[in-house]
Amino acid sequence: MSDRIRHLTLSHVVLPLDNPVSDAKVLTGRQKPLTETVLLFVEVLTEQGLTGMGFSYSKRAGGKAQYAHLAEIAEVAIGQDPSDIDRIYQSLLWAGASVGRSGVASQAIAALDVALWDLKARRADLPLAKLIGAQRDSCRVYNTSGGFLQASVEEMKEKASASLDSGIGGIKIKVGQPDWKKDLERVTAMREHLGETPLMVDANQQWDRARARRMCRELEKFDLIWIEEPLDAWDAVGHADLSHVFDTPIATGEMLTSVPEHMALIDAGYRGIVQPDAPRIGGITPFLRFATLAAHAGLALAPHYAMEIHLHLAATYPTEPWVEHFEWLNPLFNERIDIHDGRMWLAERPGLGFTLSDQMRARTVETASFGKP
């Protein structure tokens, strides 16, 4: 029997970090240190009393814009069948098409799209990965939050050891500093500290093509799992060229905000690792669309951030992926993900498997409601 979306609640949430962090974009003067994550939560209620929860996020800027955009178009979803997720997605996309179909527009819609997938899986009483069709019950997991550039080498080592002791299987650290020799010193220190533990590096788009080639050549000897965002995120051709030249895999994609932007990598002949981010690409619906194309192209997958969503999506990918661990969003949820033996494990809870905490409510600075409660 068909159902209808009866009510939507949007919540604008600001979550401060315990300590500011800096990547290469800060050291090159392009951004300020990151001090908070701003999130857009959507809660869905249907005529039959079913519920779903989803979120998107922004860092440094854009959170208010995401909230404002969805608040302007959310009414379009009221009365629609929540099972028709792609139909709802397209109606929202076209409702705000005058500002584009990527960027803030798609990121705003993502929160509702995720909530509808959560609802659909809850209705089936299945974890989201099982609803879609899981290939595995756990995924390899690596931690990034301890590897930012404001941390000293000793601090970085301590955090890496703590992550490994907690059951995490790999460590990623930031590079891309103006003085490239400092990058090599930090990578050398971490490789010596970690031994054969999987290690990744992330330049956060701060090299030009010439510097990227030189750095990728220098980094080959460290047996890295990947070198992430060596170039500007939109330089599909440059990333594709690097992926053909070096043995160390190249990874990119986290900053792209639509399926066409990601497809530019495949069209350019990219052979590296793709890192789509469901809240950024526009939600689970476009994420799955691109994942199908990426799998067809034989690309490896390592989704960016938002492990609460990406564990489920990574578990459905045909080849073994990596999932990124960030503990930053933990205060917003009552549940925790099980991590041990270097892997992140799916829970048996239906949907995404999370309920919103009192801290999430306390951090909410603005709400909007649509339809009948």
Short mmCIF file of C-alpha atoms in Angstrom, two decimals:
data_model
loop_
_atom_site.label_atom_id
_atom_site.label_comp_id
_atom_site.label_asym_id
_atom_site.label_seq_id
_atom_site.Cartn_x
_atom_site.Cartn_y
_atom_site.Cartn_z
CA MET A 1 0.00 0.00 0.00
CA SER A 2 1.37 3.40 -0.95
CA ASP A 3 2.24 5.97 1.67
CA ARG A 4 2.72 9.75 1.62
CA ILE A 5 5.18 12.14 3.19
CA ARG A 6 3.21 13.97 5.87
CA HIS A 7 5.77 16.08 7.71
CA LEU A 8 9.38 17.24 7.43
CA THR A 9 11.58 18.82 10.10
CA LEU A 10 14.79 20.59 9.10
CA SER A 11 17.44 21.31 11.73
CA HIS A 12 20.45 23.58 11.37
CA VAL A 13 23.12 22.24 13.74
CA VAL A 14 26.51 23.71 14.67
CA LEU A 15 29.01 21.29 16.22
CA PRO A 16 32.29 22.83 17.46
CA LEU A 17 35.50 20.79 17.30
CA ASP A 18 37.35 20.21 20.55
CA ASN A 19 40.46 21.71 18.93
CA PRO A 20 40.90 23.59 15.61
CA VAL A 21 42.63 21.62 12.84
CA SER A 22 44.62 22.69 9.80
CA ASP A 23 45.36 21.01 6.49
CA ALA A 24 47.50 22.31 3.65
CA LYS A 25 44.85 24.82 2.55
CA VAL A 26 45.44 26.68 5.81
CA LEU A 27 49.23 26.66 5.49
CA THR A 28 49.00 27.99 1.92
CA GLY A 29 46.72 30.81 3.11
CA ARG A 30 43.61 29.71 1.24
CA GLN A 31 41.49 28.88 4.28
CA LYS A 32 41.33 29.44 8.01
CA PRO A 33 41.68 26.59 10.53
CA LEU A 34 38.60 24.42 10.83
CA THR A 35 36.76 25.03 14.11
CA GLU A 36 33.32 23.47 13.58
CA THR A 37 31.11 21.30 11.43
CA VAL A 38 27.72 22.67 10.39
CA LEU A 39 25.03 20.13 9.60
CA LEU A 40 21.59 20.01 8.04
CA PHE A 41 19.39 17.26 9.50
CA VAL A 42 16.09 16.17 8.01
CA GLU A 43 13.50 14.07 9.82
CA VAL A 44 10.67 12.58 7.74
CA LEU A 45 7.25 11.39 8.96
CA THR A 46 4.76 9.62 6.69
CA GLU A 47 0.98 9.21 6.83
CA GLN A 48 1.50 5.64 8.05
CA GLY A 49 3.73 6.82 10.88
CA LEU A 50 7.05 5.73 9.40
CA THR A 51 10.13 7.84 10.08
CA GLY A 52 13.54 8.49 8.55
CA MET A 53 16.57 10.64 9.36
CA GLY A 54 19.31 12.02 7.13
CA PHE A 55 21.96 14.72 7.11
CA SER A 56 24.41 16.71 5.05
CA TYR A 57 27.19 18.95 6.28
CA SER A 58 29.62 21.73 5.49
CA LYS A 59 32.96 22.90 6.80
CA ARG A 60 33.98 26.57 7.20
CA ALA A 61 31.11 27.95 5.09
CA GLY A 62 27.89 26.95 3.37
CA GLY A 63 25.87 25.44 6.20
CA LYS A 64 23.41 28.32 6.37
CA ALA A 65 23.02 28.20 2.61
CA GLN A 66 22.22 24.48 2.62
CA TYR A 67 19.56 24.97 5.28
CA ALA A 68 18.05 27.99 3.52
CA HIS A 69 17.92 26.26 0.15
CA LEU A 70 16.16 23.15 1.40
CA ALA A 71 13.77 25.25 3.48
CA GLU A 72 12.79 27.03 0.28
CA ILE A 73 11.96 23.88 -1.70
CA ALA A 74 11.11 21.21 0.90
CA GLU A 75 7.35 21.75 0.54
CA VAL A 76 7.60 20.04 -2.86
CA ALA A 77 8.17 16.69 -1.12
CA ILE A 78 5.02 16.88 1.03
CA GLY A 79 2.38 14.46 -0.23
CA GLN A 80 4.76 12.43 -2.38
CA ASP A 81 5.23 8.69 -1.94
CA PRO A 82 8.46 8.21 0.10
CA SER A 83 9.25 5.06 -1.89
CA ASP A 84 9.71 7.14 -5.04
CA ILE A 85 13.07 8.45 -3.90
CA ASP A 86 14.54 9.34 -7.29
CA ARG A 87 11.29 10.98 -8.36
CA ILE A 88 11.36 13.14 -5.22
CA TYR A 89 15.02 13.89 -5.77
CA GLN A 90 14.38 15.12 -9.31
CA SER A 91 11.41 17.25 -8.22
CA LEU A 92 13.54 18.98 -5.59
CA LEU A 93 16.44 19.42 -7.99
CA TRP A 94 14.21 21.11 -10.55
CA ALA A 95 12.43 23.19 -7.93
CA GLY A 96 15.73 24.95 -7.27
CA ALA A 97 17.35 24.54 -10.68
CA SER A 98 17.84 28.26 -11.20
CA VAL A 99 20.80 28.10 -8.79
CA GLY A 100 22.20 24.99 -10.43
CA ARG A 101 22.14 21.24 -9.95
CA SER A 102 25.33 20.81 -7.95
CA GLY A 103 27.10 22.56 -5.08
CA VAL A 104 24.89 23.90 -2.31
CA ALA A 105 21.75 22.87 -4.20
CA SER A 106 22.61 19.18 -4.37
CA GLN A 107 24.11 19.15 -0.86
CA ALA A 108 20.89 20.56 0.57
CA ILE A 109 18.77 17.94 -1.15
CA ALA A 110 21.17 15.24 0.06
CA ALA A 111 19.90 15.45 3.64
CA LEU A 112 16.34 14.63 2.58
CA ASP A 113 17.48 11.97 0.12
CA VAL A 114 19.45 10.19 2.87
CA ALA A 115 16.44 10.41 5.19
CA LEU A 116 14.22 8.73 2.58
CA TRP A 117 16.68 5.85 2.16
CA ASP A 118 16.85 5.52 5.95
CA LEU A 119 13.05 5.39 6.06
CA LYS A 120 12.86 2.82 3.29
CA ALA A 121 15.30 0.50 5.06
CA ARG A 122 13.58 0.98 8.42
CA ARG A 123 10.26 0.08 6.85
CA ALA A 124 11.85 -3.14 5.56
CA ASP A 125 13.42 -3.70 9.00
CA LEU A 126 16.83 -4.02 7.35
CA PRO A 127 20.15 -2.20 7.65
CA LEU A 128 20.49 0.09 4.65
CA ALA A 129 23.36 -1.98 3.22
CA LYS A 130 21.16 -5.08 3.30
CA LEU A 131 18.30 -3.24 1.60
CA ILE A 132 20.59 -2.16 -1.23
CA GLY A 133 22.40 -5.51 -1.31
CA ALA A 134 25.55 -5.95 0.78
CA GLN A 135 28.69 -7.54 -0.59
CA ARG A 136 30.26 -7.79 2.89
CA ASP A 137 29.44 -7.30 6.56
CA SER A 138 32.44 -5.09 7.31
CA CYS A 139 34.86 -2.73 5.55
CA ARG A 140 38.50 -1.80 6.03
CA VAL A 141 38.75 1.38 8.09
CA TYR A 142 41.38 4.10 8.36
CA ASN A 143 41.56 7.20 10.57
CA THR A 144 42.26 10.75 9.38
CA SER A 145 41.44 12.97 12.37
CA GLY A 146 44.85 12.48 14.01
CA GLY A 147 46.93 13.41 10.97
CA PHE A 148 46.29 17.14 10.52
CA LEU A 149 49.17 19.54 10.03
CA GLN A 150 48.82 21.55 13.23
CA ALA A 151 49.88 18.42 15.14
CA SER A 152 53.56 17.78 15.80
CA VAL A 153 55.12 14.55 14.60
CA GLU A 154 55.04 13.18 18.15
CA GLU A 155 51.36 14.08 18.56
CA MET A 156 50.63 12.46 15.22
CA LYS A 157 52.39 9.27 16.28
CA GLU A 158 50.52 9.14 19.57
CA LYS A 159 47.15 9.58 17.89
CA ALA A 160 48.00 6.98 15.27
CA SER A 161 48.94 4.47 17.95
CA ALA A 162 45.70 5.19 19.83
CA SER A 163 43.69 4.66 16.66
CA LEU A 164 45.36 1.34 15.95
CA ASP A 165 44.85 0.23 19.55
CA SER A 166 41.12 1.00 19.17
CA GLY A 167 40.86 -1.42 16.23
CA ILE A 168 41.37 0.87 13.24
CA GLY A 169 43.41 -0.62 10.41
CA GLY A 170 45.05 2.30 8.58
CA ILE A 171 46.26 5.86 9.11
CA LYS A 172 46.05 8.90 6.84
CA ILE A 173 48.09 12.04 7.34
CA LYS A 174 48.04 15.44 5.69
CA VAL A 175 50.74 16.77 3.37
CA GLY A 176 50.86 19.65 0.87
CA GLN A 177 52.81 22.18 2.93
CA PRO A 178 54.60 25.08 1.19
CA ASP A 179 57.91 23.44 2.17
CA TRP A 180 57.66 20.01 0.55
CA LYS A 181 60.67 18.74 2.49
CA LYS A 182 58.63 18.96 5.70
CA ASP A 183 56.05 16.70 4.09
CA LEU A 184 58.67 14.08 3.40
CA GLU A 185 60.00 14.33 6.94
CA ARG A 186 56.53 13.70 8.39
CA VAL A 187 55.81 10.81 6.03
CA THR A 188 59.21 9.26 6.81
CA ALA A 189 58.55 9.53 10.54
CA MET A 190 55.11 7.99 10.24
CA ARG A 191 56.26 5.12 8.03
CA GLU A 192 59.01 4.29 10.52
CA HIS A 193 56.52 4.49 13.39
CA LEU A 194 53.80 2.42 11.71
CA GLY A 195 55.93 -0.25 10.09
CA GLU A 196 53.81 -2.11 7.56
CA THR A 197 50.49 -0.60 8.75
CA PRO A 198 48.55 0.85 5.79
CA LEU A 199 49.40 4.54 5.37
CA MET A 200 47.76 7.16 3.14
CA VAL A 201 48.61 10.84 2.51
CA ASP A 202 46.34 13.73 1.51
CA ALA A 203 47.61 16.93 -0.16
CA ASN A 204 44.18 18.64 -0.18
CA GLN A 205 44.59 19.96 -3.74
CA GLN A 206 47.66 22.08 -2.99
CA TRP A 207 50.12 20.98 -5.69
CA ASP A 208 50.30 22.07 -9.30
CA ARG A 209 50.99 19.42 -11.93
CA ALA A 210 54.77 19.78 -11.84
CA ARG A 211 54.99 19.62 -8.05
CA ALA A 212 52.51 16.74 -7.94
CA ARG A 213 54.66 14.67 -10.28
CA ARG A 214 57.77 15.35 -8.24
CA MET A 215 56.02 14.57 -4.96
CA CYS A 216 54.39 11.41 -6.26
CA ARG A 217 57.82 10.24 -7.40
CA GLU A 218 59.33 10.98 -3.97
CA LEU A 219 56.45 9.24 -2.20
CA GLU A 220 56.66 6.00 -4.21
CA LYS A 221 59.23 4.53 -1.80
CA PHE A 222 56.86 4.68 1.19
CA ASP A 223 54.50 1.97 -0.11
CA LEU A 224 51.43 4.14 0.44
CA ILE A 225 47.88 2.91 -0.05
CA TRP A 226 47.18 6.13 -1.95
CA ILE A 227 48.12 9.76 -2.55
CA GLU A 228 44.98 11.86 -2.19
CA GLU A 229 44.02 15.04 -4.04
CA PRO A 230 47.47 15.92 -5.35
CA LEU A 231 45.81 18.40 -7.73
CA ASP A 232 42.82 20.70 -7.87
CA ALA A 233 39.66 18.62 -7.54
CA TRP A 234 38.43 19.75 -10.96
CA ASP A 235 41.64 18.73 -12.74
CA ALA A 236 40.32 15.42 -14.03
CA VAL A 237 42.93 15.17 -16.77
CA GLY A 238 45.79 15.83 -14.35
CA HIS A 239 44.57 13.20 -11.90
CA ALA A 240 44.09 10.73 -14.74
CA ASP A 241 47.65 11.32 -15.98
CA LEU A 242 49.10 10.72 -12.51
CA SER A 243 47.06 7.56 -12.11
CA HIS A 244 48.74 6.13 -15.22
CA VAL A 245 52.30 7.16 -14.37
CA PHE A 246 52.82 6.04 -10.76
CA ASP A 247 52.51 2.70 -8.99
CA THR A 248 51.05 4.35 -5.89
CA PRO A 249 47.30 4.78 -6.49
CA ILE A 250 45.93 8.30 -6.82
CA ALA A 251 42.70 9.13 -4.96
CA THR A 252 40.30 12.02 -5.51
CA GLY A 253 36.63 13.01 -5.73
CA GLU A 254 35.58 14.13 -2.27
CA MET A 255 35.08 17.77 -3.30
CA LEU A 256 32.89 17.02 -6.33
CA THR A 257 29.19 17.76 -5.97
CA SER A 258 27.39 15.99 -8.82
CA VAL A 259 27.55 12.81 -10.88
CA PRO A 260 28.71 14.72 -14.01
CA GLU A 261 31.65 16.20 -12.08
CA HIS A 262 32.68 12.69 -11.03
CA MET A 263 32.14 11.34 -14.53
CA ALA A 264 34.76 13.77 -15.80
CA LEU A 265 37.35 11.56 -14.08
CA ILE A 266 36.19 8.44 -15.89
CA ASP A 267 35.92 10.30 -19.19
CA ALA A 268 39.53 11.47 -18.75
CA GLY A 269 40.73 7.88 -18.35
CA TYR A 270 41.28 8.00 -14.58
CA ARG A 271 42.49 4.70 -13.10
CA GLY A 272 42.80 5.63 -9.44
CA ILE A 273 40.55 5.47 -6.37
CA VAL A 274 37.29 7.43 -6.32
CA GLN A 275 36.14 9.12 -3.11
CA PRO A 276 32.53 10.26 -3.56
CA ASP A 277 30.87 11.81 -0.53
CA ALA A 278 27.13 11.12 -0.37
CA PRO A 279 26.19 14.41 1.36
CA ARG A 280 28.28 16.32 -1.20
CA ILE A 281 27.33 14.49 -4.38
CA GLY A 282 23.66 15.03 -3.56
CA GLY A 283 22.68 12.03 -1.46
CA ILE A 284 22.53 8.27 -1.67
CA THR A 285 20.60 8.29 -4.94
CA PRO A 286 23.35 9.98 -7.02
CA PHE A 287 26.06 8.20 -5.01
CA LEU A 288 24.71 4.81 -6.09
CA ARG A 289 24.35 6.02 -9.66
CA PHE A 290 28.00 7.00 -9.81
CA ALA A 291 29.15 3.92 -7.88
CA THR A 292 27.65 1.71 -10.59
CA LEU A 293 29.58 3.60 -13.26
CA ALA A 294 32.77 3.56 -11.21
CA ALA A 295 32.53 -0.18 -10.64
CA HIS A 296 31.98 -0.69 -14.37
CA ALA A 297 35.18 1.30 -15.00
CA GLY A 298 37.07 -0.92 -12.56
CA LEU A 299 37.80 1.84 -10.03
CA ALA A 300 38.42 1.26 -6.33
CA LEU A 301 36.24 3.10 -3.78
CA ALA A 302 37.03 4.99 -0.57
CA PRO A 303 34.13 7.31 0.39
CA HIS A 304 34.98 10.55 2.17
CA TYR A 305 33.90 11.40 5.76
CA ALA A 306 30.32 10.70 7.05
CA MET A 307 31.07 7.11 8.07
CA GLU A 308 27.55 6.82 9.48
CA ILE A 309 26.31 6.80 5.88
CA HIS A 310 29.29 5.50 3.98
CA LEU A 311 29.75 2.24 5.87
CA HIS A 312 26.47 1.06 4.34
CA LEU A 313 27.32 2.27 0.84
CA ALA A 314 30.85 0.90 0.89
CA ALA A 315 29.51 -2.48 2.02
CA THR A 316 27.52 -2.71 -1.24
CA TYR A 317 30.46 -1.97 -3.59
CA PRO A 318 31.67 -4.93 -5.68
CA THR A 319 35.35 -4.60 -4.76
CA GLU A 320 36.83 -4.18 -1.28
CA PRO A 321 36.67 -0.49 -0.24
CA TRP A 322 38.07 1.61 2.59
CA VAL A 323 35.87 3.68 4.93
CA GLU A 324 37.18 6.85 6.57
CA HIS A 325 36.89 7.15 10.35
CA PHE A 326 36.19 10.52 11.94
CA GLU A 327 34.86 10.61 15.49
CA TRP A 328 33.77 14.24 15.15
CA LEU A 329 30.05 13.52 14.65
CA ASN A 330 29.76 11.03 17.51
CA PRO A 331 28.07 13.52 19.90
CA LEU A 332 25.10 13.83 17.53
CA PHE A 333 24.06 10.17 17.73
CA ASN A 334 23.13 7.78 20.50
CA GLU A 335 24.75 4.76 18.84
CA ARG A 336 28.37 3.91 17.95
CA ILE A 337 29.86 1.89 15.11
CA ASP A 338 31.64 -1.32 16.04
CA ILE A 339 35.30 -1.18 15.02
CA HIS A 340 37.79 -4.00 15.56
CA ASP A 341 40.41 -6.03 13.70
CA GLY A 342 41.04 -3.13 11.32
CA ARG A 343 37.46 -3.12 10.10
CA MET A 344 34.21 -1.23 10.58
CA TRP A 345 31.26 -3.58 11.10
CA LEU A 346 27.64 -3.22 10.04
CA ALA A 347 25.11 -3.27 12.86
CA GLU A 348 21.83 -5.15 12.64
CA ARG A 349 19.84 -2.00 13.42
CA PRO A 350 17.47 -0.99 10.60
CA GLY A 351 18.15 1.93 8.31
CA LEU A 352 21.36 3.83 8.95
CA GLY A 353 21.14 2.51 12.49
CA PHE A 354 21.32 5.85 14.30
CA THR A 355 19.01 7.96 16.45
CA LEU A 356 19.60 11.62 17.23
CA SER A 357 21.04 12.50 20.64
CA ASP A 358 20.14 15.16 23.17
CA GLN A 359 23.41 16.87 22.25
CA MET A 360 22.23 17.15 18.64
CA ARG A 361 19.06 18.89 19.89
CA ALA A 362 21.12 21.16 22.12
CA ARG A 363 23.37 22.14 19.19
CA THR A 364 20.40 23.00 16.94
CA VAL A 365 20.28 26.72 16.23
CA GLU A 366 17.27 26.82 13.89
CA THR A 367 14.45 24.53 12.74
CA ALA A 368 11.76 24.59 10.06
CA SER A 369 8.69 22.36 9.66
CA PHE A 370 6.59 21.46 6.64
CA GLY A 371 3.30 19.59 6.36
CA LYS A 372 1.22 18.27 9.26
CA PRO A 373 2.97 17.01 12.44
#
